[in-house]
Amino acid sequence: MTLSKIWLSSPHMGGTELNYVQEAFDSNWVAPLGPNVSGFESDLENYIGQNSHVAALSSGTAAIHLGLILLGVSAGDEVICQSFTFSASANPILYQGAKPVFIDSEPDTWNLCPKALEEAINDRISKGKKPKAIIGVHLYGMPFKIDEIRTIANRYDIPLLEDSAEALGSTYKGKKCGTFGDFGVLSFNGNKIITTSGGGALVCRNKELKDRAIFFSTQSRDQAPHYQHSEIGYNYRLSNISAGIGRGQMEVLDIHIGYRRSMHAWYQDYFKNIEGVEVFSEPSADYHSNHWLTSIVMNPDKCGGKNREDLRLALEAENIESRPLWKPMHLQPIFAQAPYYGSQIAENLFVNGLCLPSGSNLTQHDQDRIASVFNIFFK
Ligand SMILES: *Cc1c(COP(=O)(O)O)cnc(C)c1O
């Protein structure tokens, strides 16, 4: 008998989602608008605070795309982006015909390195082109060095797009991620901290920008009784059905973050006496991660020559999913031509790092199964 699969991160319903979906059916709001959409937006606005204005969209990728459009990024522009991330952070740069410039990570948060960022900005300016925007990412829920990055963005007057797709509920100095950038991005894809089966949101700093995002996301219709268009439109709005799932998920978000954080604490405890394994954790009390995915870095020299791929295969043999850390964008074939600033921090994380099962729905039995693989592997 094969044991059931333990996923890295799987959807975890709270129980009330179906009530909101039922309401949508009962009132026939089965469309990309309706009371769940505006309800979900105000739930998110209340949750992240800081006077945020949230536009619910069909995906986090769509939110990044509209964020770049609203920042005026167009063909030929250069956009700076963290290299160590999921490709969805960078692809919308190409949608706009703009050029990505990739930046290494620093070792504390695994996110944008302030030194490499400033070096890149100066070098691009000296080559004749000031970058049009900076995309920073809070990877695995860990806030990037917000004060340092904001200071650099302000010094050079370059807007900051905050990819908070993995960091809903994470905070920096007590404020929620998604509220520090000129725009923030959230994702509700199937494996994120909450899910609408698929969806995302753009966090805007005022109502005019939110209205503009909604305008673009609903095909850019001008004010007219007929269909008239003066600008390129997109079909990026969230459906009222998906938003209903989101409303239910918001009710359990903080509880689920609590579960993720206790999984992280459990891994920390497990590995505290194992040489050669480090659990990725907050560098100081300013940082509070939702610990969307708990990740480790292995030093093969101290693990009897065994590496993260050996561990991944050992887990897989017991039907337990784990995954290498993101492969940096500057190493991806699609971005081979893009400039890169930094050294090998992100590359080394990719070589030695592994994401472990982190879902809010893991059971004691699941933990026991994971521990028994570790017990043999690290003996
Ligand atoms: C998931 C993710 C996205 C994209 O969100 P989707 O809703 O899947 O389009 C963007 N950036 C990061 C860092 C992500 O993890």
Short mmCIF file of C-alpha atoms and ligand atoms in Angstrom, two decimals, residues 58-64 85-90 137-140 163-166 185-192 198-200 292 326, ligand 1:
data_model
loop_
_atom_site.label_atom_id
_atom_site.label_comp_id
_atom_site.label_asym_id
_atom_site.label_seq_id
_atom_site.Cartn_x
_atom_site.Cartn_y
_atom_site.Cartn_z
CA SER A 58 -7.33 36.86 -12.08
CA SER A 59 -3.72 36.16 -10.97
CA GLY A 60 -0.67 37.55 -9.28
CA THR A 61 1.02 37.60 -12.68
CA ALA A 62 -1.76 39.84 -14.01
CA ALA A 63 -1.25 42.11 -10.99
CA ILE A 64 2.48 42.47 -11.75
CA THR A 85 12.36 34.28 -7.68
CA PHE A 86 9.60 32.56 -9.57
CA SER A 87 9.50 33.45 -13.28
CA ALA A 88 6.14 35.21 -12.86
CA SER A 89 7.96 38.11 -11.15
CA ALA A 90 9.89 38.80 -14.35
CA VAL A 137 10.21 39.89 -3.83
CA HIS A 138 9.46 38.63 -0.31
CA LEU A 139 10.54 35.06 -1.04
CA TYR A 140 8.93 32.20 0.89
CA ASP A 163 5.97 41.21 -5.23
CA SER A 164 4.25 40.00 -2.08
CA ALA A 165 2.73 36.94 -3.78
CA GLU A 166 4.26 34.63 -1.16
CA VAL A 185 1.16 42.25 -5.55
CA LEU A 186 -0.70 39.35 -3.93
CA SER A 187 -1.40 35.85 -5.28
CA PHE A 188 -4.13 33.37 -4.41
CA ASN A 189 -2.96 30.50 -6.58
CA GLY A 190 -3.58 26.94 -5.46
CA ASN A 191 -0.43 26.50 -3.39
CA LYS A 192 -0.21 29.98 -1.84
CA GLY A 198 -6.51 31.02 -8.93
CA GLY A 199 -6.37 34.77 -8.42
CA GLY A 200 -4.34 37.75 -7.40
CA TRP A 292 4.73 30.05 3.52
CA TRP A 326 13.91 28.83 -7.18
C1 LIG B 1 2.99 32.76 -7.29
C2 LIG B 1 3.89 33.87 -7.56
C3 LIG B 1 3.59 34.84 -8.52
C4 LIG B 1 2.47 34.73 -9.50
O1 LIG B 1 1.22 34.59 -8.96
P1 LIG B 1 0.09 33.80 -9.79
O2 LIG B 1 -1.15 34.12 -9.04
O3 LIG B 1 0.46 32.35 -9.76
O4 LIG B 1 0.07 34.36 -11.18
C5 LIG B 1 4.46 35.91 -8.66
N1 LIG B 1 5.55 36.02 -7.91
C6 LIG B 1 5.88 35.10 -6.98
C7 LIG B 1 7.11 35.31 -6.17
C8 LIG B 1 5.07 33.99 -6.79
O5 LIG B 1 5.43 33.06 -5.89
#
